[in-house]
PDB file of N, CA and C in Angstrom:
ATOM      1  N   MET A   1      26.629 175.002 136.441  1.00 78.00           N
ATOM      2  CA  MET A   1      26.683 173.564 136.299  1.00 78.00           C
ATOM      3  C   MET A   1      28.061 173.023 136.688  1.00 78.00           C
ATOM      4  N   GLU A   2      29.089 173.793 136.398  1.00 91.00           N
ATOM      5  CA  GLU A   2      30.451 173.358 136.719  1.00 91.00           C
ATOM      6  C   GLU A   2      30.662 173.264 138.225  1.00 91.00           C
ATOM      7  N   ILE A   3      30.031 174.167 138.983  1.00 93.00           N
ATOM      8  CA  ILE A   3      30.188 174.142 140.439  1.00 93.00           C
ATOM      9  C   ILE A   3      29.537 172.904 141.031  1.00 93.00           C
ATOM     10  N   LEU A   4      28.427 172.429 140.452  1.00 92.00           N
ATOM     11  CA  LEU A   4      27.785 171.214 140.941  1.00 92.00           C
ATOM     12  C   LEU A   4      28.656 169.987 140.683  1.00 92.00           C
ATOM     13  N   ASN A   5      29.323 169.959 139.537  1.00 92.00           N
ATOM     14  CA  ASN A   5      30.241 168.853 139.259  1.00 92.00           C
ATOM     15  C   ASN A   5      31.422 168.873 140.219  1.00 92.00           C
ATOM     16  N   MET A   6      31.896 170.038 140.564  1.00 95.00           N
ATOM     17  CA  MET A   6      33.015 170.145 141.504  1.00 95.00           C
ATOM     18  C   MET A   6      32.588 169.695 142.900  1.00 95.00           C
ATOM     19  N   ILE A   7      31.379 170.085 143.323  1.00 95.00           N
ATOM     20  CA  ILE A   7      30.867 169.657 144.632  1.00 95.00           C
ATOM     21  C   ILE A   7      30.699 168.152 144.661  1.00 95.00           C
ATOM     22  N   ARG A   8      30.151 167.581 143.583  1.00 94.00           N
ATOM     23  CA  ARG A   8      29.980 166.125 143.498  1.00 94.00           C
ATOM     24  C   ARG A   8      31.333 165.422 143.538  1.00 94.00           C
ATOM     25  N   PHE A   9      32.329 165.987 142.870  1.00 95.00           N
ATOM     26  CA  PHE A   9      33.663 165.409 142.873  1.00 95.00           C
ATOM     27  C   PHE A   9      34.277 165.439 144.273  1.00 95.00           C
ATOM     28  N   VAL A  10      34.126 166.563 144.968  1.00 96.00           N
ATOM     29  CA  VAL A  10      34.697 166.697 146.309  1.00 96.00           C
ATOM     30  C   VAL A  10      34.022 165.722 147.273  1.00 96.00           C
ATOM     31  N   ILE A  11      32.699 165.588 147.196  1.00 96.00           N
ATOM     32  CA  ILE A  11      31.988 164.656 148.075  1.00 96.00           C
ATOM     33  C   ILE A  11      32.388 163.221 147.768  1.00 96.00           C
ATOM     34  N   GLY A  12      32.461 162.866 146.489  1.00 96.00           N
ATOM     35  CA  GLY A  12      32.841 161.510 146.110  1.00 96.00           C
ATOM     36  C   GLY A  12      34.248 161.147 146.538  1.00 96.00           C
ATOM     37  N   VAL A  13      35.190 162.034 146.297  1.00 96.00           N
ATOM     38  CA  VAL A  13      36.580 161.777 146.698  1.00 96.00           C
ATOM     39  C   VAL A  13      36.690 161.757 148.219  1.00 96.00           C
ATOM     40  N   GLY A  14      35.921 162.606 148.904  1.00 97.00           N
ATOM     41  CA  GLY A  14      35.932 162.596 150.366  1.00 97.00           C
ATOM     42  C   GLY A  14      35.441 161.276 150.938  1.00 97.00           C
ATOM     43  N   LEU A  15      34.390 160.711 150.349  1.00 96.00           N
ATOM     44  CA  LEU A  15      33.902 159.416 150.809  1.00 96.00           C
ATOM     45  C   LEU A  15      34.916 158.305 150.545  1.00 96.00           C
ATOM     46  N   ILE A  16      35.574 158.356 149.397  1.00 96.00           N
ATOM     47  CA  ILE A  16      36.586 157.350 149.095  1.00 96.00           C
ATOM     48  C   ILE A  16      37.764 157.465 150.050  1.00 96.00           C
ATOM     49  N   ILE A  17      38.199 158.678 150.340  1.00 96.00           N
ATOM     50  CA  ILE A  17      39.306 158.871 151.278  1.00 96.00           C
ATOM     51  C   ILE A  17      38.899 158.414 152.680  1.00 96.00           C
ATOM     52  N   LEU A  18      37.661 158.682 153.078  1.00 96.00           N
ATOM     53  CA  LEU A  18      37.177 158.227 154.377  1.00 96.00           C
ATOM     54  C   LEU A  18      37.163 156.701 154.449  1.00 96.00           C
ATOM     55  N   GLY A  19      36.768 156.041 153.345  1.00 94.00           N
ATOM     56  CA  GLY A  19      36.795 154.586 153.302  1.00 94.00           C
ATOM     57  C   GLY A  19      38.198 154.034 153.408  1.00 94.00           C
ATOM     58  N   VAL A  20      39.161 154.663 152.737  1.00 95.00           N
ATOM     59  CA  VAL A  20      40.558 154.211 152.817  1.00 95.00           C
ATOM     60  C   VAL A  20      41.105 154.433 154.227  1.00 95.00           C
ATOM     61  N   CYS A  21      40.754 155.546 154.855  1.00 94.00           N
ATOM     62  CA  CYS A  21      41.185 155.790 156.237  1.00 94.00           C
ATOM     63  C   CYS A  21      40.601 154.741 157.177  1.00 94.00           C
ATOM     64  N   LEU A  22      39.376 154.323 156.916  1.00 93.00           N
ATOM     65  CA  LEU A  22      38.770 153.275 157.735  1.00 93.00           C
ATOM     66  C   LEU A  22      39.481 151.942 157.529  1.00 93.00           C
ATOM     67  N   PHE A  23      39.913 151.659 156.295  1.00 92.00           N
ATOM     68  CA  PHE A  23      40.693 150.450 156.041  1.00 92.00           C
ATOM     69  C   PHE A  23      42.013 150.482 156.805  1.00 92.00           C
ATOM     70  N   VAL A  24      42.677 151.629 156.842  1.00 93.00           N
ATOM     71  CA  VAL A  24      43.948 151.750 157.564  1.00 93.00           C
ATOM     72  C   VAL A  24      43.711 151.578 159.060  1.00 93.00           C
ATOM     73  N   THR A  25      42.633 152.155 159.584  1.00 92.00           N
ATOM     74  CA  THR A  25      42.300 151.994 160.990  1.00 92.00           C
ATOM     75  C   THR A  25      41.999 150.533 161.313  1.00 92.00           C
ATOM     76  N   GLU A  26      41.312 149.866 160.404  1.00 90.00           N
ATOM     77  CA  GLU A  26      41.036 148.440 160.581  1.00 90.00           C
ATOM     78  C   GLU A  26      42.331 147.644 160.640  1.00 90.00           C
ATOM     79  N   LEU A  27      43.246 147.944 159.756  1.00 91.00           N
ATOM     80  CA  LEU A  27      44.528 147.238 159.723  1.00 91.00           C
ATOM     81  C   LEU A  27      45.295 147.436 161.029  1.00 91.00           C
ATOM     82  N   LEU A  28      45.323 148.655 161.518  1.00 91.00           N
ATOM     83  CA  LEU A  28      46.001 148.915 162.792  1.00 91.00           C
ATOM     84  C   LEU A  28      45.291 148.223 163.959  1.00 91.00           C
ATOM     85  N   GLY A  29      43.966 148.174 163.917  1.00 89.00           N
ATOM     86  CA  GLY A  29      43.204 147.505 164.966  1.00 89.00           C
ATOM     87  C   GLY A  29      43.439 146.006 164.987  1.00 89.00           C
ATOM     88  N   ILE A  30      43.606 145.418 163.800  1.00 89.00           N
ATOM     89  CA  ILE A  30      43.875 143.980 163.745  1.00 89.00           C
ATOM     90  C   ILE A  30      45.209 143.667 164.418  1.00 89.00           C
ATOM     91  N   PHE A  31      46.195 144.496 164.217  1.00 90.00           N
ATOM     92  CA  PHE A  31      47.494 144.254 164.840  1.00 90.00           C
ATOM     93  C   PHE A  31      47.525 144.657 166.313  1.00 90.00           C
ATOM     94  N   LYS A  32      46.654 145.581 166.732  1.00 90.00           N
ATOM     95  CA  LYS A  32      46.683 146.084 168.100  1.00 90.00           C
ATOM     96  C   LYS A  32      45.990 145.146 169.077  1.00 90.00           C
ATOM     97  N   PHE A  33      44.828 144.614 168.687  1.00 89.00           N
ATOM     98  CA  PHE A  33      44.052 143.812 169.624  1.00 89.00           C
ATOM     99  C   PHE A  33      44.714 142.467 169.879  1.00 89.00           C
ATOM    100  N   LYS A  34      44.531 141.982 171.103  1.00 89.00           N
ATOM    101  CA  LYS A  34      45.215 140.784 171.542  1.00 89.00           C
ATOM    102  C   LYS A  34      44.377 139.524 171.309  1.00 89.00           C
ATOM    103  N   TYR A  35      43.077 139.621 171.467  1.00 90.00           N
ATOM    104  CA  TYR A  35      42.219 138.446 171.383  1.00 90.00           C
ATOM    105  C   TYR A  35      41.680 138.246 169.966  1.00 90.00           C
ATOM    106  N   VAL A  36      41.465 136.989 169.630  1.00 85.00           N
ATOM    107  CA  VAL A  36      41.039 136.636 168.270  1.00 85.00           C
ATOM    108  C   VAL A  36      39.657 137.195 167.959  1.00 85.00           C
ATOM    109  N   LEU A  37      38.740 137.126 168.914  1.00 83.00           N
ATOM    110  CA  LEU A  37      37.384 137.609 168.663  1.00 83.00           C
ATOM    111  C   LEU A  37      37.355 139.120 168.444  1.00 83.00           C
ATOM    112  N   ASN A  38      38.195 139.853 169.149  1.00 85.00           N
ATOM    113  CA  ASN A  38      38.284 141.296 168.929  1.00 85.00           C
ATOM    114  C   ASN A  38      38.823 141.587 167.533  1.00 85.00           C
ATOM    115  N   ARG A  39      39.816 140.824 167.103  1.00 87.00           N
ATOM    116  CA  ARG A  39      40.356 141.003 165.752  1.00 87.00           C
ATOM    117  C   ARG A  39      39.315 140.703 164.691  1.00 87.00           C
ATOM    118  N   MET A  40      38.524 139.649 164.917  1.00 84.00           N
ATOM    119  CA  MET A  40      37.477 139.309 163.945  1.00 84.00           C
ATOM    120  C   MET A  40      36.431 140.409 163.856  1.00 84.00           C
ATOM    121  N   HIS A  41      36.078 140.983 165.004  1.00 83.00           N
ATOM    122  CA  HIS A  41      35.086 142.062 165.010  1.00 83.00           C
ATOM    123  C   HIS A  41      35.604 143.280 164.246  1.00 83.00           C
ATOM    124  N   VAL A  42      36.848 143.646 164.501  1.00 86.00           N
ATOM    125  CA  VAL A  42      37.439 144.794 163.801  1.00 86.00           C
ATOM    126  C   VAL A  42      37.499 144.533 162.302  1.00 86.00           C
ATOM    127  N   ALA A  43      37.882 143.313 161.923  1.00 84.00           N
ATOM    128  CA  ALA A  43      37.988 142.991 160.500  1.00 84.00           C
ATOM    129  C   ALA A  43      36.622 143.030 159.819  1.00 84.00           C
ATOM    130  N   GLY A  44      35.603 142.489 160.477  1.00 83.00           N
ATOM    131  CA  GLY A  44      34.263 142.480 159.880  1.00 83.00           C
ATOM    132  C   GLY A  44      33.662 143.870 159.744  1.00 83.00           C
ATOM    133  N   MET A  45      33.750 144.647 160.792  1.00 84.00           N
ATOM    134  CA  MET A  45      33.182 145.991 160.751  1.00 84.00           C
ATOM    135  C   MET A  45      33.980 146.915 159.831  1.00 84.00           C
ATOM    136  N   GLY A  46      35.298 146.790 159.856  1.00 84.00           N
ATOM    137  CA  GLY A  46      36.127 147.635 158.996  1.00 84.00           C
ATOM    138  C   GLY A  46      35.900 147.360 157.529  1.00 84.00           C
ATOM    139  N   ASP A  47      35.803 146.080 157.172  1.00 85.00           N
ATOM    140  CA  ASP A  47      35.552 145.742 155.772  1.00 85.00           C
ATOM    141  C   ASP A  47      34.186 146.247 155.320  1.00 85.00           C
ATOM    142  N   THR A  48      33.181 146.026 156.150  1.00 87.00           N
ATOM    143  CA  THR A  48      31.826 146.435 155.772  1.00 87.00           C
ATOM    144  C   THR A  48      31.728 147.945 155.599  1.00 87.00           C
ATOM    145  N   MET A  49      32.226 148.690 156.570  1.00 90.00           N
ATOM    146  CA  MET A  49      32.116 150.151 156.498  1.00 90.00           C
ATOM    147  C   MET A  49      33.067 150.748 155.466  1.00 90.00           C
ATOM    148  N   GLY A  50      34.292 150.223 155.380  1.00 91.00           N
ATOM    149  CA  GLY A  50      35.252 150.757 154.414  1.00 91.00           C
ATOM    150  C   GLY A  50      34.798 150.550 152.978  1.00 91.00           C
ATOM    151  N   LEU A  51      34.327 149.335 152.679  1.00 90.00           N
ATOM    152  CA  LEU A  51      33.833 149.084 151.324  1.00 90.00           C
ATOM    153  C   LEU A  51      32.570 149.885 151.029  1.00 90.00           C
ATOM    154  N   SER A  52      31.698 150.003 152.021  1.00 92.00           N
ATOM    155  CA  SER A  52      30.464 150.771 151.805  1.00 92.00           C
ATOM    156  C   SER A  52      30.767 152.238 151.514  1.00 92.00           C
ATOM    157  N   LEU A  53      31.664 152.835 152.284  1.00 94.00           N
ATOM    158  CA  LEU A  53      32.004 154.239 152.046  1.00 94.00           C
ATOM    159  C   LEU A  53      32.701 154.423 150.701  1.00 94.00           C
ATOM    160  N   SER A  54      33.589 153.500 150.352  1.00 94.00           N
ATOM    161  CA  SER A  54      34.272 153.611 149.064  1.00 94.00           C
ATOM    162  C   SER A  54      33.298 153.458 147.902  1.00 94.00           C
ATOM    163  N   LEU A  55      32.368 152.520 148.020  1.00 94.00           N
ATOM    164  CA  LEU A  55      31.369 152.355 146.959  1.00 94.00           C
ATOM    165  C   LEU A  55      30.407 153.535 146.898  1.00 94.00           C
ATOM    166  N   MET A  56      30.063 154.123 148.050  1.00 95.00           N
ATOM    167  CA  MET A  56      29.218 155.321 148.029  1.00 95.00           C
ATOM    168  C   MET A  56      29.929 156.468 147.315  1.00 95.00           C
ATOM    169  N   GLY A  57      31.240 156.567 147.520  1.00 96.00           N
ATOM    170  CA  GLY A  57      32.012 157.588 146.819  1.00 96.00           C
ATOM    171  C   GLY A  57      32.005 157.374 145.317  1.00 96.00           C
ATOM    172  N   THR A  58      32.130 156.119 144.879  1.00 95.00           N
ATOM    173  CA  THR A  58      32.091 155.860 143.433  1.00 95.00           C
ATOM    174  C   THR A  58      30.688 156.060 142.870  1.00 95.00           C
ATOM    175  N   ILE A  59      29.659 155.821 143.686  1.00 95.00           N
ATOM    176  CA  ILE A  59      28.290 156.100 143.230  1.00 95.00           C
ATOM    177  C   ILE A  59      28.106 157.593 143.009  1.00 95.00           C
ATOM    178  N   VAL A  60      28.597 158.393 143.939  1.00 95.00           N
ATOM    179  CA  VAL A  60      28.483 159.845 143.794  1.00 95.00           C
ATOM    180  C   VAL A  60      29.251 160.320 142.567  1.00 95.00           C
ATOM    181  N   LEU A  61      30.443 159.749 142.341  1.00 94.00           N
ATOM    182  CA  LEU A  61      31.238 160.167 141.185  1.00 94.00           C
ATOM    183  C   LEU A  61      30.626 159.741 139.861  1.00 94.00           C
ATOM    184  N   SER A  62      29.958 158.580 139.821  1.00 93.00           N
ATOM    185  CA  SER A  62      29.412 158.120 138.544  1.00 93.00           C
ATOM    186  C   SER A  62      28.063 158.746 138.224  1.00 93.00           C
ATOM    187  N   GLY A  63      27.365 159.274 139.215  1.00 89.00           N
ATOM    188  CA  GLY A  63      26.072 159.901 138.961  1.00 89.00           C
ATOM    189  C   GLY A  63      24.949 158.880 139.048  1.00 89.00           C
ATOM    190  N   LEU A  64      23.762 159.303 138.683  1.00 88.00           N
ATOM    191  CA  LEU A  64      22.606 158.414 138.733  1.00 88.00           C
ATOM    192  C   LEU A  64      22.461 157.681 137.403  1.00 88.00           C
ATOM    193  N   ASN A  65      22.866 156.415 137.399  1.00 92.00           N
ATOM    194  CA  ASN A  65      22.705 155.566 136.217  1.00 92.00           C
ATOM    195  C   ASN A  65      22.577 154.128 136.683  1.00 92.00           C
ATOM    196  N   PHE A  66      22.548 153.201 135.730  1.00 94.00           N
ATOM    197  CA  PHE A  66      22.358 151.797 136.064  1.00 94.00           C
ATOM    198  C   PHE A  66      23.546 151.229 136.829  1.00 94.00           C
ATOM    199  N   THR A  67      24.739 151.724 136.552  1.00 92.00           N
ATOM    200  CA  THR A  67      25.934 151.260 137.255  1.00 92.00           C
ATOM    201  C   THR A  67      25.865 151.631 138.735  1.00 92.00           C
ATOM    202  N   SER A  68      25.386 152.824 139.047  1.00 93.00           N
ATOM    203  CA  SER A  68      25.274 153.218 140.452  1.00 93.00           C
ATOM    204  C   SER A  68      24.201 152.389 141.169  1.00 93.00           C
ATOM    205  N   LEU A  69      23.158 151.981 140.458  1.00 93.00           N
ATOM    206  CA  LEU A  69      22.156 151.090 141.049  1.00 93.00           C
ATOM    207  C   LEU A  69      22.777 149.745 141.401  1.00 93.00           C
ATOM    208  N   LYS A  70      23.612 149.215 140.514  1.00 94.00           N
ATOM    209  CA  LYS A  70      24.281 147.941 140.789  1.00 94.00           C
ATOM    210  C   LYS A  70      25.245 148.078 141.963  1.00 94.00           C
ATOM    211  N   MET A  71      25.953 149.193 142.049  1.00 93.00           N
ATOM    212  CA  MET A  71      26.853 149.394 143.187  1.00 93.00           C
ATOM    213  C   MET A  71      26.064 149.520 144.484  1.00 93.00           C
ATOM    214  N   GLY A  72      24.896 150.125 144.431  1.00 93.00           N
ATOM    215  CA  GLY A  72      24.034 150.195 145.610  1.00 93.00           C
ATOM    216  C   GLY A  72      23.567 148.820 146.062  1.00 93.00           C
ATOM    217  N   LEU A  73      23.267 147.951 145.098  1.00 94.00           N
ATOM    218  CA  LEU A  73      22.895 146.585 145.449  1.00 94.00           C
ATOM    219  C   LEU A  73      24.075 145.814 146.034  1.00 94.00           C
ATOM    220  N   VAL A  74      25.278 146.102 145.580  1.00 93.00           N
ATOM    221  CA  VAL A  74      26.469 145.486 146.172  1.00 93.00           C
ATOM    222  C   VAL A  74      26.624 145.945 147.624  1.00 93.00           C
ATOM    223  N   ILE A  75      26.349 147.204 147.901  1.00 92.00           N
ATOM    224  CA  ILE A  75      26.426 147.706 149.283  1.00 92.00           C
ATOM    225  C   ILE A  75      25.421 146.977 150.168  1.00 92.00           C
ATOM    226  N   VAL A  76      24.201 146.791 149.674  1.00 92.00           N
ATOM    227  CA  VAL A  76      23.185 146.074 150.448  1.00 92.00           C
ATOM    228  C   VAL A  76      23.636 144.643 150.712  1.00 92.00           C
ATOM    229  N   PHE A  77      24.176 143.984 149.692  1.00 92.00           N
ATOM    230  CA  PHE A  77      24.666 142.619 149.870  1.00 92.00           C
ATOM    231  C   PHE A  77      25.802 142.567 150.883  1.00 92.00           C
ATOM    232  N   LEU A  78      26.724 143.525 150.817  1.00 88.00           N
ATOM    233  CA  LEU A  78      27.830 143.546 151.774  1.00 88.00           C
ATOM    234  C   LEU A  78      27.336 143.763 153.196  1.00 88.00           C
ATOM    235  N   TRP A  79      26.353 144.631 153.380  1.00 87.00           N
ATOM    236  CA  TRP A  79      25.813 144.879 154.707  1.00 87.00           C
ATOM    237  C   TRP A  79      25.155 143.634 155.279  1.00 87.00           C
ATOM    238  N   LEU A  80      24.595 142.802 154.410  1.00 87.00           N
ATOM    239  CA  LEU A  80      23.945 141.590 154.897  1.00 87.00           C
ATOM    240  C   LEU A  80      24.919 140.423 155.060  1.00 87.00           C
ATOM    241  N   ALA A  81      25.885 140.294 154.160  1.00 87.00           N
ATOM    242  CA  ALA A  81      26.718 139.093 154.128  1.00 87.00           C
ATOM    243  C   ALA A  81      28.047 139.225 154.863  1.00 87.00           C
ATOM    244  N   SER A  82      28.657 140.368 154.888  1.00 81.00           N
ATOM    245  CA  SER A  82      30.011 140.490 155.421  1.00 81.00           C
ATOM    246  C   SER A  82      30.104 140.234 156.931  1.00 81.00           C
ATOM    247  N   PRO A  83      29.236 140.781 157.767  1.00 73.00           N
ATOM    248  CA  PRO A  83      29.358 140.462 159.201  1.00 73.00           C
ATOM    249  C   PRO A  83      29.107 138.980 159.497  1.00 73.00           C
ATOM    250  N   VAL A  84      28.176 138.376 158.769  1.00 77.00           N
ATOM    251  CA  VAL A  84      27.887 136.956 158.975  1.00 77.00           C
ATOM    252  C   VAL A  84      29.088 136.115 158.550  1.00 77.00           C
ATOM    253  N   ALA A  85      29.680 136.446 157.398  1.00 78.00           N
ATOM    254  CA  ALA A  85      30.812 135.674 156.904  1.00 78.00           C
ATOM    255  C   ALA A  85      32.041 135.840 157.796  1.00 78.00           C
ATOM    256  N   SER A  86      32.242 137.000 158.360  1.00 72.00           N
ATOM    257  CA  SER A  86      33.418 137.202 159.211  1.00 72.00           C
ATOM    258  C   SER A  86      33.290 136.474 160.537  1.00 72.00           C
ATOM    259  N   HIS A  87      32.079 136.211 160.988  1.00 68.00           N
ATOM    260  CA  HIS A  87      31.914 135.517 162.259  1.00 68.00           C
ATOM    261  C   HIS A  87      31.713 134.014 162.099  1.00 68.00           C
ATOM    262  N   LEU A  88      31.591 133.552 160.857  1.00 70.00           N
ATOM    263  CA  LEU A  88      31.526 132.105 160.655  1.00 70.00           C
ATOM    264  C   LEU A  88      32.928 131.553 160.729  1.00 70.00           C
TER     265      LEU A  88
END
C-alpha cells in the first residue's frame, strides 16, 4: 500500500511541476513574441494548460473524493472559459 501512495505522490508532483514549467514557458513566450495577437494566444493557451496540469496534480494527490470532483469541474470550466476570455 505504501508503494501505491509513493507512485501517486510522484505522479501528482510531476504534474504540478509540469504545470509550473508550462507557466514559465508561457511567461518567456509573452516576452519573446513581437505581435499582440501572438502574445494573447500564448497567454491563453499557457494559462489553460498550466492550470489544468496543476489542478490534475492536486486531484491525484488528494485522491478520489468530493474535493477532487470539484477540482475536475473547475478544469472543465477553465477549458471552456479561458480561451474565450483571453481573446475577448
